[in-house]
Coordinates of C-alpha atoms (C1' of nucleotides) in Angstrom, one line a residue:
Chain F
X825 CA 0.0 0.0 0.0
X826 CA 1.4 3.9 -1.1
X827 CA 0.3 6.9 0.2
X828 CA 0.8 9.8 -1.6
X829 CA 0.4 13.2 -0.6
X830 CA 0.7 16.6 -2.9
X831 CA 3.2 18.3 -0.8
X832 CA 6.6 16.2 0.4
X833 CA 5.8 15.2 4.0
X834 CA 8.6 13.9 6.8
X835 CA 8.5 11.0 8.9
X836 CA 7.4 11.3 12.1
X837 CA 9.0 9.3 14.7
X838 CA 9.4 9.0 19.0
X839 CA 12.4 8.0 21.2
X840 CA 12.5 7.5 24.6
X841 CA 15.4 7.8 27.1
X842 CA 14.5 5.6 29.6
X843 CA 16.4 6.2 32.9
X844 CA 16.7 3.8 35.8
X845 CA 19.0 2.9 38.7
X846 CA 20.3 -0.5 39.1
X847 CA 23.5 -1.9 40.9
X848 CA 23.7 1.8 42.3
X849 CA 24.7 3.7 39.4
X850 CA 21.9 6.0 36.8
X851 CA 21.6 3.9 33.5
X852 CA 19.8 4.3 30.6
X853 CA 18.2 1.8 28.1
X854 CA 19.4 0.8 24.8
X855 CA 18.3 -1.5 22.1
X856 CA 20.9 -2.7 19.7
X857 CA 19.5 -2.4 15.6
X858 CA 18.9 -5.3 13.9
X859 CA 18.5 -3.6 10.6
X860 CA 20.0 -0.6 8.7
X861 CA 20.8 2.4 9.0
X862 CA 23.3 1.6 11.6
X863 CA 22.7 -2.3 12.1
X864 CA 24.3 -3.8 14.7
X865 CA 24.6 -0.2 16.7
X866 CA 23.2 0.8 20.0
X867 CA 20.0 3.3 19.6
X868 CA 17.4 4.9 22.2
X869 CA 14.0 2.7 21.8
X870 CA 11.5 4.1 19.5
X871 CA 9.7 3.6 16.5
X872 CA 7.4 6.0 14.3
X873 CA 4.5 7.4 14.5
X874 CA 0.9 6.0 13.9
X875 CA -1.6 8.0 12.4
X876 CA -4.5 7.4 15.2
X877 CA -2.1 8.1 17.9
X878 CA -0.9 11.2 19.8
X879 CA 2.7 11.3 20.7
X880 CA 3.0 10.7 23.6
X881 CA 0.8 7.3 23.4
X882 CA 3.3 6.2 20.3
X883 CA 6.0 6.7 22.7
X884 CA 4.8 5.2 25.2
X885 CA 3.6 2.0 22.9
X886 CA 7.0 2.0 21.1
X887 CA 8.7 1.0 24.4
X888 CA 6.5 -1.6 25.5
X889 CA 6.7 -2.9 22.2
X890 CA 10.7 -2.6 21.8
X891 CA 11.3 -3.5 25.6
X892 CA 7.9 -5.1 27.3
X893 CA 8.5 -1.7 30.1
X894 CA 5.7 0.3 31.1
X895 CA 6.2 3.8 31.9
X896 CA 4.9 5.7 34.5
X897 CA 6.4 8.8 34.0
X898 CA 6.7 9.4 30.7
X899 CA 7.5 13.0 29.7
X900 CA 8.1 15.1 26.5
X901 CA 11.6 16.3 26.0
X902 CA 11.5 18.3 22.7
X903 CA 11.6 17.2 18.7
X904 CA 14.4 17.2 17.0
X905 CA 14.5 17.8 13.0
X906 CA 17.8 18.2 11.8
X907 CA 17.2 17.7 7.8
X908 CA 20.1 15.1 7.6
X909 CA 19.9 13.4 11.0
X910 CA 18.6 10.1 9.4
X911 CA 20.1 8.8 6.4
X912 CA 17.2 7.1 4.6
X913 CA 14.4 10.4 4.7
X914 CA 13.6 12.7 6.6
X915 CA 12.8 12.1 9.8
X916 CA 11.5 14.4 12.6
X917 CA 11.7 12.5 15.7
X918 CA 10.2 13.8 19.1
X919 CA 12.2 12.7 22.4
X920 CA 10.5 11.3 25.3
X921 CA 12.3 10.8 28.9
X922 CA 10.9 7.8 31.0
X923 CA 11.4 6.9 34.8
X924 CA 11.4 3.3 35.4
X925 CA 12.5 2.2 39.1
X926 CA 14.3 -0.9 39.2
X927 CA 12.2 -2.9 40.8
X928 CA 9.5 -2.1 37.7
X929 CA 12.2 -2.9 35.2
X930 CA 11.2 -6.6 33.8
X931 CA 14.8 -7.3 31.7
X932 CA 12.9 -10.6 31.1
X933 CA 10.4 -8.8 28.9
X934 CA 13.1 -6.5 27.4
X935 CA 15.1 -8.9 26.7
X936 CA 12.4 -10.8 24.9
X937 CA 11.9 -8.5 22.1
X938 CA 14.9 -8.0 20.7
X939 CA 18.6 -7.0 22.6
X940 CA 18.2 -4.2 24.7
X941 CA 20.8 -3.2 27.7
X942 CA 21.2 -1.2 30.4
X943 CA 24.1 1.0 30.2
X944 CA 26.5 3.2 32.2
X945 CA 26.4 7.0 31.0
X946 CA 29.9 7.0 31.4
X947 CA 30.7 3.9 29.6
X948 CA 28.2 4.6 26.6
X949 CA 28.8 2.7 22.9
X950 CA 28.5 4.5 20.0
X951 CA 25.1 5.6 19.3
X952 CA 23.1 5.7 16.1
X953 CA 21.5 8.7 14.2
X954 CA 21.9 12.2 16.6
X955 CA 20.9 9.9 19.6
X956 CA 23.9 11.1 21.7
X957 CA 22.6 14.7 21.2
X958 CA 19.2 13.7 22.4
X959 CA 20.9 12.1 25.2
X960 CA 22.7 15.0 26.5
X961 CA 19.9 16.7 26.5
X962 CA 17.9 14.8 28.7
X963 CA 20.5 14.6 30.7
X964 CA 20.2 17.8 31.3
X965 CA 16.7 18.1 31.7
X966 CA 16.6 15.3 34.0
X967 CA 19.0 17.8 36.3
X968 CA 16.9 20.6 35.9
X969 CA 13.9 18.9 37.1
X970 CA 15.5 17.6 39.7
X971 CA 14.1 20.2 42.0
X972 CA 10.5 18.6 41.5
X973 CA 11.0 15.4 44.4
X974 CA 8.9 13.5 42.5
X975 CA 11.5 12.8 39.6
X976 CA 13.4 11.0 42.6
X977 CA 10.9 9.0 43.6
X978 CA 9.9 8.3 40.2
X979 CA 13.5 6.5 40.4
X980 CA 13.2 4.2 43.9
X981 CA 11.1 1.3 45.0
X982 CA 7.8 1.7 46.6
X983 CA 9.7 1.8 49.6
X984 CA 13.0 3.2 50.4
X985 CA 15.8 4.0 52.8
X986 CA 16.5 8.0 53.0
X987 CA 20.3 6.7 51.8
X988 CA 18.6 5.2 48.9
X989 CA 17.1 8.7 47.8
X990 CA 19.7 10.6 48.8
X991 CA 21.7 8.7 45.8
X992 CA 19.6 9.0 43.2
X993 CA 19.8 12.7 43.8
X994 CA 24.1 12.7 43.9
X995 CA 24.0 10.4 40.5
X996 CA 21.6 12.6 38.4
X997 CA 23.3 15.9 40.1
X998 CA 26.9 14.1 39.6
X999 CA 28.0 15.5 43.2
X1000 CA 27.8 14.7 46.7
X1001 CA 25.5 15.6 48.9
X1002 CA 25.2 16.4 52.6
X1003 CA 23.2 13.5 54.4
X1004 CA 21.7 15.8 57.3
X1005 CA 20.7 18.8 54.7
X1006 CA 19.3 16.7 52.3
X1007 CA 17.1 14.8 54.8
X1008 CA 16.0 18.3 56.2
X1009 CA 15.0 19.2 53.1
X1010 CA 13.0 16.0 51.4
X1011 CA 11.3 15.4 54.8
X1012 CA 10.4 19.1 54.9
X1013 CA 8.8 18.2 51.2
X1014 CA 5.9 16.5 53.5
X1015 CA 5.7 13.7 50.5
X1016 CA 7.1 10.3 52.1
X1017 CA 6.9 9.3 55.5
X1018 CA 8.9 6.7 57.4
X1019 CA 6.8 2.9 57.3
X1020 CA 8.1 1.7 60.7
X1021 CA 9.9 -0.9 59.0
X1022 CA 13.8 -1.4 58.4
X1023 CA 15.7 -2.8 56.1
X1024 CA 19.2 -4.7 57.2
X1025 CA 21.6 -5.1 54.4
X1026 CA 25.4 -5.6 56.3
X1027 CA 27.1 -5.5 59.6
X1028 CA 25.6 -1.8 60.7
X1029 CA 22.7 -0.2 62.0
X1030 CA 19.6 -0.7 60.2
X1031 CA 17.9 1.5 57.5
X1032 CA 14.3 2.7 58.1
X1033 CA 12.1 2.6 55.2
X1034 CA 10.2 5.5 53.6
X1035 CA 7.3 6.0 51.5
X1036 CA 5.3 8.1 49.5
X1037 CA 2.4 9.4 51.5
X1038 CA -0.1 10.0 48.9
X1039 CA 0.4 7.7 46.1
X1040 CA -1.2 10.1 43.9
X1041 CA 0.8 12.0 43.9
X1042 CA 3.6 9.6 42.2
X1043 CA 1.8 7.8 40.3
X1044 CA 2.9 3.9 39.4
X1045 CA 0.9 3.0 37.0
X1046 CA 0.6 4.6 33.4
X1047 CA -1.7 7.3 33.3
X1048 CA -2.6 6.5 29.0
X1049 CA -6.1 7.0 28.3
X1050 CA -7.4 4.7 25.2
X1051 CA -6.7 5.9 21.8
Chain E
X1365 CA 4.2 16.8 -8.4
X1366 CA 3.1 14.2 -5.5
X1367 CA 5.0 12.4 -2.8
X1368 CA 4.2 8.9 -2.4
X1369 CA 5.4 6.9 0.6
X1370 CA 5.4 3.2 1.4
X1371 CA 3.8 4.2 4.7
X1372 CA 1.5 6.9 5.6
X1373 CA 3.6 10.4 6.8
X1374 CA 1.9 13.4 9.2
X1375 CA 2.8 16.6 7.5
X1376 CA 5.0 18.7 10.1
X1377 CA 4.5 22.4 10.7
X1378 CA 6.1 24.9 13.0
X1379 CA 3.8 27.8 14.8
X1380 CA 5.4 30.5 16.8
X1381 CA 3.9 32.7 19.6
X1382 CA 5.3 36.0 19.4
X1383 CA 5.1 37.9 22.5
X1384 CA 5.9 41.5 22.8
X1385 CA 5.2 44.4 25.0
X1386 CA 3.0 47.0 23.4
X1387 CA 1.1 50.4 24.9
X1388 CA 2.3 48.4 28.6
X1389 CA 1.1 45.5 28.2
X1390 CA 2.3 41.5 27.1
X1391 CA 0.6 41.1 23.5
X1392 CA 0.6 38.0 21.5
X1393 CA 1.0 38.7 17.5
X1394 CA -1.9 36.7 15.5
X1395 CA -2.8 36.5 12.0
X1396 CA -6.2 36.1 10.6
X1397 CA -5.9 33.0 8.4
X1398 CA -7.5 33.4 4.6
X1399 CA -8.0 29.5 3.5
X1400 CA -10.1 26.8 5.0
X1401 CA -9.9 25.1 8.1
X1402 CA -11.2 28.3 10.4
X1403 CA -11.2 30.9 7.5
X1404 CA -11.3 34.1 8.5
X1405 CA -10.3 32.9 12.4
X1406 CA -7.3 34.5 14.5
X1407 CA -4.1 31.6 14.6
X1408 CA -0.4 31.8 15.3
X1409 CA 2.0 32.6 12.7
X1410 CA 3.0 28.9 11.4
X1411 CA 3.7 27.0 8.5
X1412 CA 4.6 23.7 7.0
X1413 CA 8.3 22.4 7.7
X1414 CA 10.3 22.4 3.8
X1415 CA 12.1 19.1 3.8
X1416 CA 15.5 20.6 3.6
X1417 CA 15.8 23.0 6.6
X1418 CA 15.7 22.5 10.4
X1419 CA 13.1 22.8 12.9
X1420 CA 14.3 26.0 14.5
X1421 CA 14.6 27.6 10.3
X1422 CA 11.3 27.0 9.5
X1423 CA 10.0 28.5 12.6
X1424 CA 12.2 31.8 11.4
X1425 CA 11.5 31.5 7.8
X1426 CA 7.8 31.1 8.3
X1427 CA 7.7 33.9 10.7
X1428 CA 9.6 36.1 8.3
X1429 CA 7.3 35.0 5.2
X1430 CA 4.0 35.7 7.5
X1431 CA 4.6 38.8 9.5
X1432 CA 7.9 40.5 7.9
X1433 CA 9.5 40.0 11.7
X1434 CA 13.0 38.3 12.6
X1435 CA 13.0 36.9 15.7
X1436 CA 16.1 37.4 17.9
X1437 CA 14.6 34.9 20.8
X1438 CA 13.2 31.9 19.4
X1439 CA 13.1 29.0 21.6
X1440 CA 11.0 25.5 20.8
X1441 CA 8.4 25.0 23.6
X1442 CA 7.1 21.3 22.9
X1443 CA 5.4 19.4 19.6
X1444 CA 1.9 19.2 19.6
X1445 CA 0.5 15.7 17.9
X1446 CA -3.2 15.1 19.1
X1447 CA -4.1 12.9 16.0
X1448 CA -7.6 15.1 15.2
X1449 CA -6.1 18.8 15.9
X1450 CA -6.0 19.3 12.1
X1451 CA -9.3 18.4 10.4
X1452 CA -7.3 17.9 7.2
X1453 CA -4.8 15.8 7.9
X1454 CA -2.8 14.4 10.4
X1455 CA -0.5 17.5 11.2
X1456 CA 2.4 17.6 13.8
X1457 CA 3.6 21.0 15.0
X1458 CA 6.3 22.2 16.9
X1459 CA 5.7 25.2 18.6
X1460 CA 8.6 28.0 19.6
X1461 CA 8.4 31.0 21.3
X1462 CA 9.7 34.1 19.9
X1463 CA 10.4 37.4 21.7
X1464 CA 11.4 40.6 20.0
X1465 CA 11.3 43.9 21.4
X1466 CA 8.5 46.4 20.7
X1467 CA 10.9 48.6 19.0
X1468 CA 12.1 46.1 16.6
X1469 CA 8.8 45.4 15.6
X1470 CA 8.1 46.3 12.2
X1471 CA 4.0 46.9 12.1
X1472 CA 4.5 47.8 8.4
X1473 CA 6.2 44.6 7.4
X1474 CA 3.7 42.6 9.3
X1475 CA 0.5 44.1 8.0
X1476 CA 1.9 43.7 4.5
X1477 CA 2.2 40.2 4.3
X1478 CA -1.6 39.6 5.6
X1479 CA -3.6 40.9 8.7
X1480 CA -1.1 39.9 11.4
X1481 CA -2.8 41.8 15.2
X1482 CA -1.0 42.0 18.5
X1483 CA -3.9 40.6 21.0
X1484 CA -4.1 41.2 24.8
X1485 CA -4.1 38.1 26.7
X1486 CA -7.3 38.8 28.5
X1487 CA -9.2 39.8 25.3
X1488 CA -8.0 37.0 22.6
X1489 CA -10.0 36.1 19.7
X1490 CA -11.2 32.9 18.7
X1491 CA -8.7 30.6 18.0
X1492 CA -7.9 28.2 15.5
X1493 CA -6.9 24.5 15.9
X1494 CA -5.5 23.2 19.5
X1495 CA -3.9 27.2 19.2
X1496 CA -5.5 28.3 22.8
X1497 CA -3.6 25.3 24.4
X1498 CA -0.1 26.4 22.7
X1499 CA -0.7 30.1 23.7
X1500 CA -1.7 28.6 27.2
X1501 CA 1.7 26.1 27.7
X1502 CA 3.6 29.4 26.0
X1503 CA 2.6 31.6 28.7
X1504 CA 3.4 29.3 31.2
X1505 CA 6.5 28.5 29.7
X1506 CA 7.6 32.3 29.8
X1507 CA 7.1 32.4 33.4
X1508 CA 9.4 29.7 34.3
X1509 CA 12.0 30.9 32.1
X1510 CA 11.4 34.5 33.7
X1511 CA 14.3 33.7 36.5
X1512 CA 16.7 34.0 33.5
X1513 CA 17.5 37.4 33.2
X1514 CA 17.3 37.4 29.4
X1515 CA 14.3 36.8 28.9
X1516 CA 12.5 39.9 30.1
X1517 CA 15.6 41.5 28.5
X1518 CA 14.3 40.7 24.8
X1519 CA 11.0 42.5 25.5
X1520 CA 12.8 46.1 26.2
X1521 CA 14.3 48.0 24.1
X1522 CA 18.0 48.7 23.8
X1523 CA 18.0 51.6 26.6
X1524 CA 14.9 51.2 29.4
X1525 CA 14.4 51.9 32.8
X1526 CA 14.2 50.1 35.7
X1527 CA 10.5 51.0 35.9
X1528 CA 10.1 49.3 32.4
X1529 CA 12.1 46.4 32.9
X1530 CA 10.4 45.8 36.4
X1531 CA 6.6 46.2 34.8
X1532 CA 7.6 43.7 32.0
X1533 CA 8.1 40.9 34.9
X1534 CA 5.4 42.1 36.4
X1535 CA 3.2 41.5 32.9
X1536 CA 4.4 38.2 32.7
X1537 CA 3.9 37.1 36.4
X1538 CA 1.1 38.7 36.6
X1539 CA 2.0 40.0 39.7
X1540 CA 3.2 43.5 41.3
X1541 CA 6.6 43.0 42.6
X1542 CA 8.5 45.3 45.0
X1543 CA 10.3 47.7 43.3
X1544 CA 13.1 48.0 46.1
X1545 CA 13.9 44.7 45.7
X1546 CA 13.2 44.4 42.2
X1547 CA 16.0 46.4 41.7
X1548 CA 18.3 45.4 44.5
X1549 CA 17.7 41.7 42.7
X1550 CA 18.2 42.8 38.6
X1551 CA 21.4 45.0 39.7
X1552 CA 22.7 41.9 41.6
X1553 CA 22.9 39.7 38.7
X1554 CA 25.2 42.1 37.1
X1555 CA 24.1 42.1 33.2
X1556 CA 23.1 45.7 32.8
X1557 CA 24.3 49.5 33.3
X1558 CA 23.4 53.1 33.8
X1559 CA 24.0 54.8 30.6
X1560 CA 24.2 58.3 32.4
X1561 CA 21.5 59.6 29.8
X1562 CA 17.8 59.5 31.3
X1563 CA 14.5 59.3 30.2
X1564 CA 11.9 62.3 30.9
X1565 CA 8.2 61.6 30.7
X1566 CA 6.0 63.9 32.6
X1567 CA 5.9 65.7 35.3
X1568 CA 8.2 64.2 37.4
X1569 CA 11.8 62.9 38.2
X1570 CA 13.3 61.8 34.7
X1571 CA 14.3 57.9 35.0
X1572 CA 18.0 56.8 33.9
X1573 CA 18.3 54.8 31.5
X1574 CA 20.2 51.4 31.7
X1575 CA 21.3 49.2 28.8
X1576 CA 23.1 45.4 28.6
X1577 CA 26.4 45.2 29.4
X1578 CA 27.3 42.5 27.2
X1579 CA 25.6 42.6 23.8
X1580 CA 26.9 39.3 23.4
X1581 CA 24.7 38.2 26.3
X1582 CA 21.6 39.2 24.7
X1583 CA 21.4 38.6 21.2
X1584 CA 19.2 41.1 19.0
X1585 CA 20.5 39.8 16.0
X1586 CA 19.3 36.2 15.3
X1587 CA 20.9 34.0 15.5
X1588 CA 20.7 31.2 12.2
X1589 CA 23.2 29.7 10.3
X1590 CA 22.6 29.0 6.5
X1591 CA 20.9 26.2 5.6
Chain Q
dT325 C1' 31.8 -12.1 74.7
dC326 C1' 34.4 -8.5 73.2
dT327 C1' 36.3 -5.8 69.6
dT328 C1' 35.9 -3.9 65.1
dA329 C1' 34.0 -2.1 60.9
dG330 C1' 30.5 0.2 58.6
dT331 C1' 26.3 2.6 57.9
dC332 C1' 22.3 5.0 60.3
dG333 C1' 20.4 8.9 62.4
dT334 C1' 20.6 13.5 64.4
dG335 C1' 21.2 19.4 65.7
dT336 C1' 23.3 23.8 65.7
dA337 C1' 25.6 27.7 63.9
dT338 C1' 26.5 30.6 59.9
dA339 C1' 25.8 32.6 55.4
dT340 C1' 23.0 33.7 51.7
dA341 C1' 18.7 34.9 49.6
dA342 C1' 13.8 36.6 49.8
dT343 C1' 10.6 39.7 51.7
dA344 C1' 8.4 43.7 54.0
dC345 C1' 8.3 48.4 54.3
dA346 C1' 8.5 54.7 53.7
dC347 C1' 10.2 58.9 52.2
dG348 C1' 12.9 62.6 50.3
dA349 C1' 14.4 64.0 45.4
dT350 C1' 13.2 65.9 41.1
dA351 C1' 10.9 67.6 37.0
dC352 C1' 6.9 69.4 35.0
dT353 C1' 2.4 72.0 35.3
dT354 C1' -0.5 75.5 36.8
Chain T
dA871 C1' 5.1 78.9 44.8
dA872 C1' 2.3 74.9 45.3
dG873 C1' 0.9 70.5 43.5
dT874 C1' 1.6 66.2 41.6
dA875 C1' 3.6 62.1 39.9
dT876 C1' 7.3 59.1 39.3
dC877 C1' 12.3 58.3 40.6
dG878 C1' 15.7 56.5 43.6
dT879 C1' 17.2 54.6 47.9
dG880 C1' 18.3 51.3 52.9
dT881 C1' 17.4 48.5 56.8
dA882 C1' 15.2 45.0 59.5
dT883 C1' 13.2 40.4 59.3
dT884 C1' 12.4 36.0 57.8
dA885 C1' 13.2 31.9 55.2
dT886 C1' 16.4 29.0 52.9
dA887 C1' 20.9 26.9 52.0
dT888 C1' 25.2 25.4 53.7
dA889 C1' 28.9 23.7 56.8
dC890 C1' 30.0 20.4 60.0
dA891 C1' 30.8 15.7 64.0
dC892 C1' 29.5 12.0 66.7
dG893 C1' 26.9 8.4 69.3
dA894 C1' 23.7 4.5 67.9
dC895 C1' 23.2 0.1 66.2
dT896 C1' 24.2 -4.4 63.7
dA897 C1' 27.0 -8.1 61.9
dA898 C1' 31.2 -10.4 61.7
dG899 C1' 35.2 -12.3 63.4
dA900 C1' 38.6 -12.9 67.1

DNA sequence: TCTTAGTCGTGTATATAATACACGATACTT
DNA sequence: AAGTATCGTGTATTATATACACGACTAAGA
């Protein structure tokens, strides 16, 4: 089937930088490309878009497709629509950034579609088309909303140790930060409270564990209405 | 000539909201559209994306063609893709914000192209398309941006007073501010100077006049490379 | 059972930034 | 000379951000 149009028209496409902490270090998610242009390179999930769809439900569909995840937060990070940045036409793709905790990230799933990874931002491969640009840049954003607690939380189990959060904060900030300030402040936030619980994890004092108060107010579950 | 694709494409266009401060007050530049959908209804200057130029271009070029302006400040805001926004078609657009100085804005060049209208933002017109949502996020997204000092920079012209500069924050909060600390704050962050002339408007103490520093700082040229 | 190692949890003092607030100075008009 | 309207200025208070150290508690091993 052809469609034709009267005026040229580009190709519309999503990517999603999909952040998530695991063995105690910020990663993102990558799926290697099993055709051309740049087969066999590492890319940010994504796919075009459908004509019924709105973005942000062909983003969010493209990584459940690409990687079986489900994104809870799933925000827009801007378009980008250099005329060369794809090889074949042109393409006009709009970034998405998604925060997955861990404990939400099925690799069984990812791995299922096709070879998708979690890597280091340090230890990056080469990237396909202008996805290291679009990478940087949510980078960046990711920092700047920082500020907003729930992009934290967005990033931690259901429940957590105040050490837990206060990591996620010093590996998207890439500096340290003072343990008593930063409690001051998150607790002063109002949004978790402590559970009663603790958690144990080596010869030292136990953790207590947080939550989120109002779970509306970080919400878990994908918040897609139907097409 | 047609364009025939193996699979169907959106067509991609740019609009651009144009704010500017005019007889005191933040005005948003409009242009009455003369073809079908919403003939004859107020929309922001926009166009359809040319294959071979960027993103950020076609938002210049098209507000050139339509209004005669060149936009100093142009900054994307997000891409817009609900699937039924454009009757016609399937149409994307990306949406920037432009702000150019009252003084650089050439009514004649504007009017001369097609009926192009600086609206309050209390008394808009009927707009076409999804165009009251993009004015909405635009607004918004001008008063988080307000805590860089560049942006209420590219709505005076190149000498103002304090007065001025203060009243345009105030336009965009939408808020009076104090005008001790107004000053105490804008003369902290160190960008602009006395010039030693002043400004005399009535009967009363003449204002001096202050200018950037650092053209360099605050581009009124824009800035666009060559395709 | 005692020592050691390692993280957990806590408070105070200081510096910086934000806010609240009032009045004399100056130019023009009448 | 009096009236009026904006211009320009400083201090006190509050809130926020930063700097900084040590006892509490658990597990492991001697």
């Amino acid at each position: 089937m052809a469609y034709t149009y009267e005026h040229p028209h580009p190709a519309v496409s999503v990517d999603i930088v999909v952040f998530t902490i695991a063995e105690g270090e910020l990663k993102v998610l990558l799926i290697r490309r099993d055709a051309a242009p740049f087969e066999g390179s590492w890319a940010l999930p994504g796919g075009f878009v459908e004509m019924n769809e709105s973005l942000r439900r062909a983003a969010w569909r493209e990584l459940r497709e690409e990687t079986g995840l489900n994104a809870a937060y799933l925000e827009q990070l801007q378009a980008f629509g250099h005329p060369d940045r794809d090889p074949r036409e042109r393409v006009i793709t709009v970034a998405y950034v998604a925060l997955i905790p861990y404990e939400r990230f099925d690799v069984q799933a990812a791995s299922d579609a096709r070879d998708a990874r979690l890597f280091n931002l340090e230890t990056l491969p080469e990237l396909a088309f202008d996805h290291p640009r679009i990478l940087r840049r949510a980078c960046q954003r990711l920092k700047e909303k920082l500020s907003d607690p729930i992009i934290a939380l967005q990033l931690v189990g259901k429940s957590f140790t105040l050490s837990e959060l206060q990591r996620v904060h010093e590996l998207i900030l890439g500096k340290p930060l003072d343990k008593r300030n930063f409690r001051k402040k998150i607790l002063a936030e109002g949004l978790i409270e402590a559970t009663g619980d603790e958690r144990r994890s080596g010869p030292h004092r136990p953790a207590r564990l947080y939550t989120v108060k109002d779970p509306s107010d970080v919400p878990y579950a994908p918040v897609i209405k139907r097409a």
